[in-house]
């Protein structure tokens, strides 16, 4: 249902995800799970994620401002409780409902040894939540930034976190094409979902084909 009889209602956009099977794919990623080339892994608790989302919001605003597309562009920002809601929801529902462990880690950051005070302009990180209903249980990435250099180590770290929680799958929605190609080389499989659809409702004058959803993630 749209705002009037001539307009679209909810617009589904790119319900695409890249999935890894934890039991099957984690051993094969052991060669990239050891930090190398000056990279180190830092795990993030809830407070660490909140601080990161705050910084990332400014980067996202800059990305939108620098976008040269002729389309109308929009996104959802992860601060002000948007990212935290997905963490809190899992904390509330997971205990007592399933045998899965409530995570102590809600994100991971890949840091270069030559970074000065974390002021790099293109950090690598992922934040995530856990979905257990419907099966299979899945670690789903809620926000991601990476480079082609750091993405393999980030992926291996996500599978490690999923294994610690006892979940079966890792899923990332709408990877950029260069990252998707790397994901496929790391055994990730990309497909289209028929549930949990990415959808938005647009009240502006633009046609749906002229609207671009940036950072179309969980």
PDB file of C-alpha atoms in Angstrom, residues 64-171:
ATOM      1  CA  UNK A  64      26.762  10.594   1.073  1.00  0.00           C
ATOM      2  CA  UNK A  65      27.951  14.174   0.574  1.00  0.00           C
ATOM      3  CA  UNK A  66      30.639  13.031  -1.854  1.00  0.00           C
ATOM      4  CA  UNK A  67      28.278  10.807  -3.841  1.00  0.00           C
ATOM      5  CA  UNK A  68      27.985  12.008  -7.453  1.00  0.00           C
ATOM      6  CA  UNK A  69      25.059   9.825  -8.485  1.00  0.00           C
ATOM      7  CA  UNK A  70      22.148  11.455 -10.302  1.00  0.00           C
ATOM      8  CA  UNK A  71      19.808   9.352  -8.170  1.00  0.00           C
ATOM      9  CA  UNK A  72      18.232  10.364  -4.896  1.00  0.00           C
ATOM     10  CA  UNK A  73      20.446   8.662  -2.297  1.00  0.00           C
ATOM     11  CA  UNK A  74      19.651   7.745   1.297  1.00  0.00           C
ATOM     12  CA  UNK A  75      20.830   5.476   4.064  1.00  0.00           C
ATOM     13  CA  UNK A  76      20.201   4.595   7.706  1.00  0.00           C
ATOM     14  CA  UNK A  77      22.870   5.655  10.211  1.00  0.00           C
ATOM     15  CA  UNK A  78      24.026   3.196  12.901  1.00  0.00           C
ATOM     16  CA  UNK A  79      24.264   5.601  15.849  1.00  0.00           C
ATOM     17  CA  UNK A  80      21.496   6.828  18.174  1.00  0.00           C
ATOM     18  CA  UNK A  81      20.441   3.282  19.010  1.00  0.00           C
ATOM     19  CA  UNK A  82      19.933   1.891  15.491  1.00  0.00           C
ATOM     20  CA  UNK A  83      22.871  -0.530  15.641  1.00  0.00           C
ATOM     21  CA  UNK A  84      22.530  -1.037  19.392  1.00  0.00           C
ATOM     22  CA  UNK A  85      18.923  -2.206  19.027  1.00  0.00           C
ATOM     23  CA  UNK A  86      20.058  -5.322  17.158  1.00  0.00           C
ATOM     24  CA  UNK A  87      22.523  -6.120  19.949  1.00  0.00           C
ATOM     25  CA  UNK A  88      19.986  -5.539  22.726  1.00  0.00           C
ATOM     26  CA  UNK A  89      17.330  -7.593  20.957  1.00  0.00           C
ATOM     27  CA  UNK A  90      19.686 -10.583  20.859  1.00  0.00           C
ATOM     28  CA  UNK A  91      20.682 -10.084  24.515  1.00  0.00           C
ATOM     29  CA  UNK A  92      17.001 -10.139  25.485  1.00  0.00           C
ATOM     30  CA  UNK A  93      15.769 -13.098  23.438  1.00  0.00           C
ATOM     31  CA  UNK A  94      18.737 -15.468  23.307  1.00  0.00           C
ATOM     32  CA  UNK A  95      19.071 -16.540  26.979  1.00  0.00           C
ATOM     33  CA  UNK A  96      16.570 -19.217  27.912  1.00  0.00           C
ATOM     34  CA  UNK A  97      15.178 -19.588  24.409  1.00  0.00           C
ATOM     35  CA  UNK A  98      18.027 -21.525  22.825  1.00  0.00           C
ATOM     36  CA  UNK A  99      21.238 -23.294  23.772  1.00  0.00           C
ATOM     37  CA  UNK A 100      23.346 -20.712  21.948  1.00  0.00           C
ATOM     38  CA  UNK A 101      25.726 -18.614  23.975  1.00  0.00           C
ATOM     39  CA  UNK A 102      25.038 -14.905  24.272  1.00  0.00           C
ATOM     40  CA  UNK A 103      28.011 -13.240  22.576  1.00  0.00           C
ATOM     41  CA  UNK A 104      30.508 -11.203  24.566  1.00  0.00           C
ATOM     42  CA  UNK A 105      31.804  -9.849  21.250  1.00  0.00           C
ATOM     43  CA  UNK A 106      29.581  -7.739  19.016  1.00  0.00           C
ATOM     44  CA  UNK A 107      32.156  -6.533  16.532  1.00  0.00           C
ATOM     45  CA  UNK A 108      35.697  -6.826  15.269  1.00  0.00           C
ATOM     46  CA  UNK A 109      38.168  -4.261  13.996  1.00  0.00           C
ATOM     47  CA  UNK A 110      41.273  -4.923  11.926  1.00  0.00           C
ATOM     48  CA  UNK A 111      44.037  -2.480  12.827  1.00  0.00           C
ATOM     49  CA  UNK A 112      47.293  -1.757  11.008  1.00  0.00           C
ATOM     50  CA  UNK A 113      50.387  -1.441  13.147  1.00  0.00           C
ATOM     51  CA  UNK A 114      51.257   1.874  11.490  1.00  0.00           C
ATOM     52  CA  UNK A 115      47.904   3.487  12.342  1.00  0.00           C
ATOM     53  CA  UNK A 116      48.287   6.525  14.542  1.00  0.00           C
ATOM     54  CA  UNK A 117      45.596   6.807  17.184  1.00  0.00           C
ATOM     55  CA  UNK A 118      43.038   5.097  14.975  1.00  0.00           C
ATOM     56  CA  UNK A 119      42.788   8.117  12.677  1.00  0.00           C
ATOM     57  CA  UNK A 120      42.930   6.144   9.451  1.00  0.00           C
ATOM     58  CA  UNK A 121      40.428   7.386   6.862  1.00  0.00           C
ATOM     59  CA  UNK A 122      39.350   3.884   5.831  1.00  0.00           C
ATOM     60  CA  UNK A 123      39.058   1.644   8.915  1.00  0.00           C
ATOM     61  CA  UNK A 124      38.221  -2.034   8.638  1.00  0.00           C
ATOM     62  CA  UNK A 125      35.541  -3.364  10.975  1.00  0.00           C
ATOM     63  CA  UNK A 126      32.320  -5.319  11.196  1.00  0.00           C
ATOM     64  CA  UNK A 127      29.588  -5.305  13.820  1.00  0.00           C
ATOM     65  CA  UNK A 128      27.116  -8.155  14.049  1.00  0.00           C
ATOM     66  CA  UNK A 129      24.168  -9.763  15.759  1.00  0.00           C
ATOM     67  CA  UNK A 130      22.840 -13.322  16.085  1.00  0.00           C
ATOM     68  CA  UNK A 131      19.586 -14.641  14.579  1.00  0.00           C
ATOM     69  CA  UNK A 132      18.439 -18.118  15.617  1.00  0.00           C
ATOM     70  CA  UNK A 133      14.850 -18.066  14.326  1.00  0.00           C
ATOM     71  CA  UNK A 134      14.207 -19.269  11.708  1.00  0.00           C
ATOM     72  CA  UNK A 135      16.930 -21.882  11.347  1.00  0.00           C
ATOM     73  CA  UNK A 136      19.764 -22.041  10.521  1.00  0.00           C
ATOM     74  CA  UNK A 137      21.264 -19.972  13.313  1.00  0.00           C
ATOM     75  CA  UNK A 138      23.244 -17.140  11.744  1.00  0.00           C
ATOM     76  CA  UNK A 139      25.709 -14.425  12.641  1.00  0.00           C
ATOM     77  CA  UNK A 140      24.546 -11.463  10.545  1.00  0.00           C
ATOM     78  CA  UNK A 141      26.755  -8.459   9.909  1.00  0.00           C
ATOM     79  CA  UNK A 142      25.016  -5.180  10.746  1.00  0.00           C
ATOM     80  CA  UNK A 143      27.698  -2.749   9.546  1.00  0.00           C
ATOM     81  CA  UNK A 144      30.914  -3.273   7.601  1.00  0.00           C
ATOM     82  CA  UNK A 145      33.856  -1.321   6.217  1.00  0.00           C
ATOM     83  CA  UNK A 146      36.818  -3.044   4.634  1.00  0.00           C
ATOM     84  CA  UNK A 147      39.468  -2.871   1.971  1.00  0.00           C
ATOM     85  CA  UNK A 148      40.446  -5.616  -0.442  1.00  0.00           C
ATOM     86  CA  UNK A 149      43.577  -6.112   1.653  1.00  0.00           C
ATOM     87  CA  UNK A 150      41.827  -6.503   4.997  1.00  0.00           C
ATOM     88  CA  UNK A 151      38.572  -8.227   4.012  1.00  0.00           C
ATOM     89  CA  UNK A 152      39.934 -11.823   4.130  1.00  0.00           C
ATOM     90  CA  UNK A 153      41.152 -11.450   7.725  1.00  0.00           C
ATOM     91  CA  UNK A 154      37.878  -9.769   8.660  1.00  0.00           C
ATOM     92  CA  UNK A 155      35.917 -12.676   7.168  1.00  0.00           C
ATOM     93  CA  UNK A 156      37.987 -15.267   9.024  1.00  0.00           C
ATOM     94  CA  UNK A 157      37.422 -13.336  12.263  1.00  0.00           C
ATOM     95  CA  UNK A 158      33.646 -13.314  11.714  1.00  0.00           C
ATOM     96  CA  UNK A 159      33.601 -17.088  11.242  1.00  0.00           C
ATOM     97  CA  UNK A 160      35.653 -17.462  14.413  1.00  0.00           C
ATOM     98  CA  UNK A 161      33.122 -15.349  16.351  1.00  0.00           C
ATOM     99  CA  UNK A 162      30.252 -17.402  14.917  1.00  0.00           C
ATOM    100  CA  UNK A 163      31.957 -20.633  15.950  1.00  0.00           C
ATOM    101  CA  UNK A 164      32.365 -19.370  19.510  1.00  0.00           C
ATOM    102  CA  UNK A 165      28.620 -18.649  19.659  1.00  0.00           C
ATOM    103  CA  UNK A 166      27.741 -22.063  18.239  1.00  0.00           C
ATOM    104  CA  UNK A 167      25.887 -20.724  15.193  1.00  0.00           C
ATOM    105  CA  UNK A 168      25.867 -22.404  11.795  1.00  0.00           C
ATOM    106  CA  UNK A 169      26.151 -19.600   9.246  1.00  0.00           C
ATOM    107  CA  UNK A 170      27.688 -16.172   8.677  1.00  0.00           C
ATOM    108  CA  UNK A 171      25.834 -13.771   6.373  1.00  0.00           C
TER     109      UNK A 171
END
